[in-house]
Amino acid sequence: MSDLKQMTMLQLIVVFISTMIGIGIILMPRDLAKAVDSPDLWISIIFGAVAVSFVICIYVTLAVRYPGLTFFEMSAVIMGKFIGWIFNFFFVLYSLIVAAYILRITAGIIKNYLLDTTPLYAVVGAFLLVSMYLIYNGAGDIVRFFQLYFPIMMFMFLVLCLLSMKNLDIQNIRPVLQNNIGSTLSATTITFFSFLGMEFLLIFAKLIKKKKAKHLLITMWASIGFTTLIYVAFHIISIGVLGVEELKEITFPTIEMAKSIEFQGFFFERFELIFLFGWLTTAFTSFTAYTYASTLGLKNLFKPSKWFLLVAGVFIFTFTMLPKGLTEVFHYSTHIQVISFTAIVVLPALLLVVSTVRRNTYASS
Amino acid sequence: MEQKLNIAKILKEKQKNHHITIKQIDTDDHPIHVLYIHGIVDIKQIQDSIILPLSEWEHREKAPLPHAFTAEPLLQLESEKEIDQHLLNGFTLLFERDAAYAVDSAQFAYRSVQEPVSEMTLRGSRDGFIESLELNIALLRVHLRSTDLKFEEFTLGTRSFTNVSIAYMEGMANEELLRDVRNSLNAVKEDYIPDGGVVEQLIERNNYSLFPEIQETERPTKVSSSLIEGRVAIFVEGSPSVLLAPTTLNALFQQADDYNFKWIPASLIRLMRYMAAFFAVMLPSVYISLISYHHGLIPTDLAMSIAKTREGVPIPSFMEALIMQMTIEVLREAGIRLPKPIGPAVSIVGAIVLGEAAVTAGIVSPLMVIVVSFAAICSFTIPDYALSLALRTISFVMLFAAAFLGIYGLILMIFIVSIHLIHLQSFSTPYLEPFAPIYVKRWKDSLIRFKLKKGGGRIE
């Protein structure tokens, strides 16, 4: 039963939340603080969620029109073989780059906080190999892994939130809604990308049990809503604990926030380990989802073979090792955002437009 | 229908064997031969219910032999292979003209029913399985008197002809599971089956997995409650361990005591058992990774005292932990193999001489001794020995992961182990069943055990 035949709505929600929450929770507070420069920055996340909810409609329409097809198969059906191939190629490239980006940031944080003298390739390689082992076992196991770790992850985040309450300074959060709406809105360009992962609806669409548009929308909105809740909670706590000015300066504010928790008299006074475990799990799940997508895409571009997992692994490893330091990685992030936007908004939108114009639908077998 | 048995030839062959007793009872027109193997049969029973009736029997010319006995079932044998098998199983054979018959008269030497040594409980039944298949099934019937209880017989081993029985509750055991178990048993081509553990290894799928795919127990109550849950039990002749399939990680952590005490303390104990298992696997490696990579994560006062205890220890902490773990394993193995009177001596030598003296000599730090021995004690709480073996092996791998990549390596190792467990199946049942895939209804008897329902419901 290692191959997955169908997914329930709950499984899908777990997969989406696990994929969406990734490095965003670590990096976003700083970017947002720089862009918005006011305690209102969490409102941008809600704007981002609303924007993403509209993009979801494109996916849902596509998924309903072409039931039983993945993005890779859809694009060939809609755009024809050649253009479809280019679309797929771009999507695979996008997945590989995002996977490498997640991996690089993760490895950077690990090196920063846990293993400062260990060579980067060891940190990256170990992570990659474990993820490849999971993907090798099949999609069913990936979903079950996400399911197993989801409650653990949520529990850790909850514990962290509760523990941070002690350090929370309510003065830091105020004033609420005093910022001009323009800069809050413009930060949507940042928050939008923290919901990366929702495009996997187009990959998993063929496995979904209930294929009606209504069910898909509920699933997606539930996932986005829950993710937003976690993001907003974390941001409010980050602002409350560290303050906006400090947020702007710290590279990994969420971890610093976890580090600031101290309980004297308790056996362990430091709780960042709990956070690092929870967060490493989310990074692992996001990374696995992207590596899985790129493996699937590679199989679709060329011919089905087990070797493409290895090929994807080699590509991701190369991409990950390319940048010299984290500063260079952050430098690339704007380019990555452009690629992401093209892959997850422009391509599906084009597919939808062409498919509406040509009126070809696919009868599922 | 079948080829005629060459009785004369068989008799001639059997006469060469000194252990086989052959008695000839002469009747008016033809002799009847009685065969049995001395030592594994009940002589008194043969005398009273076979030889005596036969010699006093008046109408033997008219009626064929099957009518001679009423109480004992008389089987007609059709091949030489059957003759050998029944003779070896303690049957008494009767040869009349060209026909061969068998009467059960077995009386093998068995020990009496005792409490199983490897599975102790405080409350509940104390009987344990023994080496007899028939008596084991009788013991099971004591605890499960149901007409739905069904048995199927198999003969495994092309040379040892070991009798194997599967037991299941009709209507409760999944038909697919039954077919799977039957096929696996029929596929066994080994010539000698010494014990249940061999059958277990021959029918399990993932030979490279550390985790047991089949649960082994010596307690009839454990078998009966497993059968009620729809599982299948495999009895092997000559083995006190009964195999239960399928199994899950959760099932391996359960114990009879969990159900015999009130649910809140029982649940707490079970929760503690899970935590102890986690400590047994993780504690030494977490300790190493903390002191060799992440000093910053240890509270300052504790870090100071750790540094003080490690003063003068000449070997790196990883080697220290490895040596200590190995020592514990050696002590444990020695404790199992030694005769009972010498056993305590080993533990004294191990605990006082090795532990105390090694610390005083400055070879290991006292904190390391505490950590490793606490982990060892934790591993004793795991109810299933096969699972405890698996977890101990993993704890060694964890040591290496901690030595190379610290906490990060440990987290990745936890991922690897859980990926493996997610993939693992025991007869098509996912190993991590109530957790991944999630069956919320079965969480009632997982990490904690909810209260028993009084309205006739049953926890599963």
GROMACS .gro file of C-alpha atoms in nm, chain A residues 16-354:
model
  339
   16PHE     CA    1  -0.082   2.177   0.267
   17ILE     CA    2  -0.022   2.323   0.610
   18SER     CA    3   0.298   2.122   0.651
   19THR     CA    4   0.419   2.238   0.312
   20MET     CA    5   0.326   2.602   0.348
   21ILE     CA    6   0.478   2.656   0.690
   22GLY     CA    7   0.845   2.631   0.621
   23ILE     CA    8   1.123   2.880   0.615
   24GLY     CA    9   0.866   3.161   0.599
   25ILE     CA   10   0.810   3.145   0.970
   26ILE     CA   11   1.181   3.212   1.027
   27LEU     CA   12   1.254   3.476   0.767
   28MET     CA   13   0.930   3.665   0.722
   29PRO     CA   14   0.927   3.870   1.044
   30ARG     CA   15   1.243   4.055   0.945
   31ASP     CA   16   1.137   4.119   0.586
   32LEU     CA   17   0.798   4.237   0.702
   33ALA     CA   18   0.941   4.460   0.971
   34LYS     CA   19   1.163   4.625   0.712
   35ALA     CA   20   0.880   4.672   0.464
   36VAL     CA   21   0.600   4.780   0.695
   37ASP     CA   22   0.793   4.931   0.984
   38SER     CA   23   0.502   4.925   1.224
   39PRO     CA   24   0.347   4.676   1.469
   40ASP     CA   25   0.071   4.632   1.212
   41LEU     CA   26   0.284   4.402   1.004
   42TRP     CA   27   0.074   4.098   1.087
   43ILE     CA   28  -0.215   4.252   0.895
   44SER     CA   29  -0.013   4.210   0.577
   45ILE     CA   30  -0.023   3.837   0.635
   46ILE     CA   31  -0.400   3.845   0.625
   47PHE     CA   32  -0.385   4.045   0.302
   48GLY     CA   33  -0.144   3.785   0.167
   49ALA     CA   34  -0.383   3.507   0.263
   50VAL     CA   35  -0.667   3.683   0.083
   51ALA     CA   36  -0.454   3.722  -0.231
   52VAL     CA   37  -0.359   3.355  -0.217
   53SER     CA   38  -0.723   3.257  -0.175
   54PHE     CA   39  -0.797   3.417  -0.511
   55VAL     CA   40  -0.511   3.234  -0.679
   56ILE     CA   41  -0.650   2.913  -0.534
   57CYS     CA   42  -0.961   2.962  -0.745
   58ILE     CA   43  -0.748   2.919  -1.059
   59TYR     CA   44  -0.618   2.588  -0.931
   60VAL     CA   45  -0.957   2.467  -0.823
   61THR     CA   46  -1.108   2.550  -1.161
   62LEU     CA   47  -0.827   2.366  -1.335
   63ALA     CA   48  -0.851   2.068  -1.101
   64VAL     CA   49  -1.226   2.042  -1.157
   65ARG     CA   50  -1.195   2.077  -1.534
   66TYR     CA   51  -0.921   1.817  -1.559
   67PRO     CA   52  -0.988   1.562  -1.289
   68GLY     CA   53  -0.731   1.286  -1.262
   69LEU     CA   54  -0.449   1.493  -1.410
   70THR     CA   55  -0.147   1.650  -1.249
   71PHE     CA   56  -0.016   1.990  -1.354
   72PHE     CA   57   0.237   1.818  -1.578
   73GLU     CA   58  -0.027   1.622  -1.765
   74MET     CA   59  -0.269   1.916  -1.778
   75SER     CA   60  -0.024   2.147  -1.945
   76ALA     CA   61   0.042   1.894  -2.221
   77VAL     CA   62  -0.330   1.843  -2.279
   78ILE     CA   63  -0.408   2.215  -2.285
   79MET     CA   64  -0.107   2.369  -2.452
   80GLY     CA   65   0.000   2.087  -2.678
   81LYS     CA   66   0.307   1.877  -2.643
   82PHE     CA   67   0.581   2.130  -2.711
   83ILE     CA   68   0.461   2.433  -2.513
   84GLY     CA   69   0.336   2.199  -2.244
   85TRP     CA   70   0.685   2.058  -2.217
   86ILE     CA   71   0.830   2.407  -2.172
   87PHE     CA   72   0.572   2.482  -1.902
   88ASN     CA   73   0.658   2.162  -1.724
   89PHE     CA   74   1.027   2.229  -1.755
   90PHE     CA   75   0.981   2.568  -1.597
   91PHE     CA   76   0.772   2.421  -1.316
   92VAL     CA   77   1.035   2.157  -1.246
   93LEU     CA   78   1.304   2.422  -1.244
   94TYR     CA   79   1.095   2.625  -1.003
   95SER     CA   80   1.048   2.326  -0.768
   96LEU     CA   81   1.419   2.247  -0.776
   97ILE     CA   82   1.515   2.607  -0.701
   98VAL     CA   83   1.265   2.643  -0.417
   99ALA     CA   84   1.378   2.310  -0.269
  100ALA     CA   85   1.738   2.424  -0.287
  101TYR     CA   86   1.645   2.759  -0.133
  102ILE     CA   87   1.468   2.593   0.159
  103LEU     CA   88   1.759   2.357   0.207
  104ARG     CA   89   2.016   2.633   0.199
  105ILE     CA   90   1.835   2.848   0.452
  106THR     CA   91   1.779   2.544   0.676
  107ALA     CA   92   2.144   2.448   0.656
  108GLY     CA   93   2.240   2.808   0.727
  109ILE     CA   94   2.031   2.814   1.042
  110ILE     CA   95   2.162   2.474   1.152
  111LYS     CA   96   2.516   2.596   1.102
  112ASN     CA   97   2.440   2.919   1.281
  113TYR     CA   98   2.276   2.772   1.588
  114LEU     CA   99   2.381   2.408   1.621
  115LEU     CA  100   2.686   2.305   1.422
  116ASP     CA  101   2.914   2.599   1.355
  117THR     CA  102   3.220   2.402   1.247
  118THR     CA  103   3.057   2.121   1.051
  119PRO     CA  104   3.109   2.157   0.675
  120LEU     CA  105   2.803   2.273   0.483
  121TYR     CA  106   2.798   1.973   0.250
  122ALA     CA  107   2.756   1.734   0.545
  123VAL     CA  108   2.460   1.930   0.682
  124VAL     CA  109   2.300   1.963   0.338
  125GLY     CA  110   2.378   1.607   0.230
  126ALA     CA  111   2.234   1.441   0.542
  127PHE     CA  112   1.910   1.637   0.511
  128LEU     CA  113   1.881   1.562   0.140
  129LEU     CA  114   1.946   1.190   0.182
  130VAL     CA  115   1.683   1.151   0.455
  131SER     CA  116   1.429   1.333   0.241
  132MET     CA  117   1.516   1.118  -0.060
  133TYR     CA  118   1.467   0.807   0.151
  134LEU     CA  119   1.115   0.924   0.232
  135ILE     CA  120   1.037   1.006  -0.132
  136TYR     CA  121   1.177   0.671  -0.244
  137ASN     CA  122   0.914   0.501  -0.028
  138GLY     CA  123   0.633   0.662  -0.226
  139ALA     CA  124   0.367   0.929  -0.204
  140GLY     CA  125   0.159   0.733   0.047
  141ASP     CA  126   0.444   0.731   0.294
  142ILE     CA  127   0.507   1.102   0.244
  143VAL     CA  128   0.147   1.179   0.337
  144ARG     CA  129   0.163   0.945   0.636
  145PHE     CA  130   0.486   1.107   0.750
  146PHE     CA  131   0.322   1.450   0.734
  147GLN     CA  132   0.028   1.313   0.930
  148LEU     CA  133   0.252   1.166   1.197
  149TYR     CA  134   0.449   1.483   1.253
  150PHE     CA  135   0.166   1.731   1.219
  151PRO     CA  136   0.035   1.694   1.576
  152ILE     CA  137   0.390   1.697   1.715
  153MET     CA  138   0.468   2.014   1.520
  154MET     CA  139   0.152   2.190   1.629
  155PHE     CA  140   0.208   2.090   1.989
  156MET     CA  141   0.558   2.235   1.983
  157PHE     CA  142   0.442   2.561   1.832
  158LEU     CA  143   0.169   2.583   2.092
  159VAL     CA  144   0.416   2.521   2.375
  160LEU     CA  145   0.645   2.785   2.234
  161CYS     CA  146   0.365   3.040   2.205
  162LEU     CA  147   0.254   2.975   2.561
  163LEU     CA  148   0.607   2.999   2.697
  164SER     CA  149   0.670   3.324   2.512
  165MET     CA  150   0.370   3.486   2.675
  166LYS     CA  151   0.587   3.563   2.975
  167ASN     CA  152   0.824   3.779   2.774
  168LEU     CA  153   0.549   3.951   2.583
  169ASP     CA  154   0.541   4.327   2.618
  170ILE     CA  155   0.203   4.458   2.516
  171GLN     CA  156   0.351   4.803   2.450
  172ASN     CA  157   0.543   4.661   2.158
  173ILE     CA  158   0.228   4.550   1.979
  174ARG     CA  159   0.052   4.882   2.005
  175PRO     CA  160  -0.057   5.095   1.830
  176VAL     CA  161  -0.285   4.874   1.624
  177LEU     CA  162  -0.408   4.996   1.285
  178GLN     CA  163  -0.227   5.330   1.303
  179ASN     CA  164  -0.007   5.262   1.005
  180ASN     CA  165  -0.099   5.390   0.659
  181ILE     CA  166  -0.274   5.114   0.471
  182GLY     CA  167  -0.053   5.156   0.165
  183SER     CA  168   0.265   5.013   0.313
  184THR     CA  169   0.071   4.734   0.484
  185LEU     CA  170  -0.084   4.644   0.152
  186SER     CA  171   0.242   4.663  -0.037
  187ALA     CA  172   0.397   4.410   0.200
  188THR     CA  173   0.151   4.158   0.055
  189THR     CA  174   0.420   4.093  -0.206
  190ILE     CA  175   0.626   3.945   0.077
  191THR     CA  176   0.355   3.760   0.263
  192PHE     CA  177   0.214   3.611  -0.057
  193PHE     CA  178   0.521   3.393  -0.093
  194SER     CA  179   0.499   3.258   0.259
  195PHE     CA  180   0.203   3.058   0.133
  196LEU     CA  181   0.411   2.881  -0.130
  197GLY     CA  182   0.305   2.521  -0.128
  198MET     CA  183  -0.058   2.571  -0.219
  199GLU     CA  184   0.034   2.504  -0.583
  200PHE     CA  185   0.062   2.137  -0.489
  201LEU     CA  186  -0.313   2.121  -0.527
  202LEU     CA  187  -0.228   2.086  -0.896
  203ILE     CA  188   0.001   1.792  -0.821
  204PHE     CA  189  -0.221   1.610  -0.574
  205ALA     CA  190  -0.545   1.691  -0.755
  206LYS     CA  191  -0.566   1.348  -0.910
  207LEU     CA  192  -0.556   1.173  -0.573
  208ILE     CA  193  -0.833   1.369  -0.411
  209LYS     CA  194  -1.135   1.171  -0.310
  210LYS     CA  195  -1.396   1.443  -0.332
  211LYS     CA  196  -1.335   1.630  -0.652
  212LYS     CA  197  -1.615   1.886  -0.636
  213ALA     CA  198  -1.509   2.251  -0.646
  214LYS     CA  199  -1.682   2.313  -0.315
  215HIS     CA  200  -1.479   2.050  -0.131
  216LEU     CA  201  -1.154   2.166  -0.286
  217LEU     CA  202  -1.221   2.527  -0.192
  218ILE     CA  203  -1.309   2.434   0.165
  219THR     CA  204  -0.993   2.226   0.191
  220MET     CA  205  -0.772   2.501   0.055
  221TRP     CA  206  -0.930   2.778   0.257
  222ALA     CA  207  -0.907   2.570   0.571
  223SER     CA  208  -0.538   2.511   0.509
  224ILE     CA  209  -0.470   2.876   0.429
  225GLY     CA  210  -0.677   2.992   0.723
  226PHE     CA  211  -0.493   2.767   0.966
  227THR     CA  212  -0.155   2.865   0.827
  228THR     CA  213  -0.248   3.232   0.852
  229LEU     CA  214  -0.350   3.180   1.213
  230ILE     CA  215  -0.013   3.029   1.299
  231TYR     CA  216   0.177   3.298   1.111
  232VAL     CA  217  -0.021   3.580   1.270
  233ALA     CA  218   0.018   3.432   1.618
  234PHE     CA  219   0.391   3.399   1.570
  235HIS     CA  220   0.430   3.747   1.433
  236ILE     CA  221   0.231   3.909   1.709
  237ILE     CA  222   0.440   3.725   1.966
  238SER     CA  223   0.763   3.812   1.784
  239ILE     CA  224   0.670   4.179   1.781
  240GLY     CA  225   0.557   4.160   2.139
  241VAL     CA  226   0.875   3.998   2.259
  242LEU     CA  227   1.135   4.170   2.044
  243GLY     CA  228   0.974   4.491   1.918
  244VAL     CA  229   0.969   4.613   1.558
  245GLU     CA  230   1.306   4.788   1.571
  246GLU     CA  231   1.483   4.475   1.689
  247LEU     CA  232   1.298   4.257   1.438
  248LYS     CA  233   1.455   4.456   1.156
  249GLU     CA  234   1.807   4.384   1.275
  250ILE     CA  235   1.792   4.014   1.365
  251THR     CA  236   1.840   3.760   1.085
  252PHE     CA  237   1.630   3.485   1.240
  253PRO     CA  238   1.392   3.665   1.476
  254THR     CA  239   1.169   3.368   1.555
  255ILE     CA  240   1.461   3.166   1.682
  256GLU     CA  241   1.586   3.460   1.888
  257MET     CA  242   1.241   3.482   2.036
  258ALA     CA  243   1.256   3.114   2.130
  259LYS     CA  244   1.601   3.169   2.271
  260SER     CA  245   1.480   3.446   2.495
  261ILE     CA  246   1.252   3.208   2.682
  262GLU     CA  247   1.407   3.122   3.014
  263PHE     CA  248   1.258   2.943   3.305
  264GLN     CA  249   1.482   2.950   3.606
  265GLY     CA  250   1.467   2.651   3.834
  266PHE     CA  251   1.342   2.423   3.563
  267PHE     CA  252   1.585   2.151   3.462
  268PHE     CA  253   1.624   2.289   3.112
  269GLU     CA  254   1.622   2.663   3.098
  270ARG     CA  255   1.645   2.687   2.723
  271PHE     CA  256   1.360   2.609   2.494
  272GLU     CA  257   1.499   2.688   2.152
  273LEU     CA  258   1.564   2.316   2.109
  274ILE     CA  259   1.189   2.253   2.109
  275PHE     CA  260   1.144   2.520   1.850
  276LEU     CA  261   1.431   2.397   1.636
  277PHE     CA  262   1.288   2.045   1.635
  278GLY     CA  263   0.941   2.169   1.541
  279TRP     CA  264   1.075   2.403   1.280
  280LEU     CA  265   1.319   2.150   1.132
  281THR     CA  266   1.019   1.923   1.084
  282THR     CA  267   0.830   2.188   0.891
  283ALA     CA  268   1.136   2.265   0.682
  284PHE     CA  269   1.174   1.894   0.615
  285THR     CA  270   0.812   1.853   0.510
  286SER     CA  271   0.823   2.157   0.279
  287PHE     CA  272   1.150   2.045   0.129
  288THR     CA  273   1.023   1.692   0.075
  289ALA     CA  274   0.711   1.820  -0.098
  290TYR     CA  275   0.918   2.027  -0.344
  291THR     CA  276   1.167   1.750  -0.408
  292TYR     CA  277   0.881   1.510  -0.466
  293ALA     CA  278   0.719   1.752  -0.710
  294SER     CA  279   1.042   1.798  -0.904
  295THR     CA  280   1.101   1.422  -0.919
  296LEU     CA  281   0.748   1.373  -1.046
  297GLY     CA  282   0.804   1.650  -1.302
  298LEU     CA  283   1.132   1.507  -1.422
  299LYS     CA  284   0.967   1.170  -1.473
  300ASN     CA  285   0.703   1.347  -1.677
  301LEU     CA  286   0.948   1.547  -1.884
  302PHE     CA  287   1.154   1.248  -1.985
  303LYS     CA  288   1.048   0.894  -1.915
  304PRO     CA  289   0.935   0.730  -1.593
  305SER     CA  290   1.236   0.594  -1.411
  306LYS     CA  291   1.339   0.562  -1.049
  307TRP     CA  292   1.667   0.735  -1.127
  308PHE     CA  293   1.507   1.077  -1.144
  309LEU     CA  294   1.493   1.096  -0.767
  310LEU     CA  295   1.870   1.079  -0.774
  311VAL     CA  296   1.886   1.332  -1.058
  312ALA     CA  297   1.666   1.573  -0.862
  313GLY     CA  298   1.884   1.516  -0.558
  314VAL     CA  299   2.201   1.597  -0.748
  315PHE     CA  300   2.048   1.915  -0.895
  316ILE     CA  301   1.922   2.034  -0.558
  317PHE     CA  302   2.256   1.963  -0.397
  318THR     CA  303   2.438   2.161  -0.669
  319PHE     CA  304   2.196   2.454  -0.646
  320THR     CA  305   2.226   2.452  -0.269
  321MET     CA  306   2.603   2.463  -0.269
  322LEU     CA  307   2.625   2.741  -0.531
  323PRO     CA  308   2.579   3.052  -0.313
  324LYS     CA  309   2.881   3.141  -0.102
  325GLY     CA  310   2.697   3.259   0.206
  326LEU     CA  311   2.355   3.340   0.344
  327THR     CA  312   2.385   3.701   0.227
  328GLU     CA  313   2.415   3.579  -0.128
  329VAL     CA  314   2.113   3.356  -0.075
  330PHE     CA  315   1.906   3.651   0.045
  331HIS     CA  316   2.030   3.839  -0.258
  332TYR     CA  317   1.875   3.573  -0.483
  333SER     CA  318   1.544   3.571  -0.301
  334THR     CA  319   1.392   3.844  -0.521
  335HIS     CA  320   1.476   3.644  -0.831
  336ILE     CA  321   1.327   3.337  -0.673
  337GLN     CA  322   1.010   3.532  -0.601
  338VAL     CA  323   0.982   3.627  -0.968
  339ILE     CA  324   1.030   3.264  -1.073
  340SER     CA  325   0.777   3.151  -0.811
  341PHE     CA  326   0.522   3.406  -0.924
  342THR     CA  327   0.561   3.291  -1.284
  343ALA     CA  328   0.537   2.925  -1.196
  344ILE     CA  329   0.245   2.937  -0.957
  345VAL     CA  330   0.037   3.225  -1.089
  346VAL     CA  331   0.123   3.304  -1.450
  347LEU     CA  332   0.149   2.948  -1.578
  348PRO     CA  333  -0.175   2.819  -1.422
  349ALA     CA  334  -0.356   3.137  -1.526
  350LEU     CA  335  -0.236   3.092  -1.884
  351LEU     CA  336  -0.348   2.730  -1.873
  352LEU     CA  337  -0.691   2.834  -1.751
  353VAL     CA  338  -0.729   3.107  -2.015
  354VAL     CA  339  -0.621   2.883  -2.302
   0.00000   0.00000   0.00000
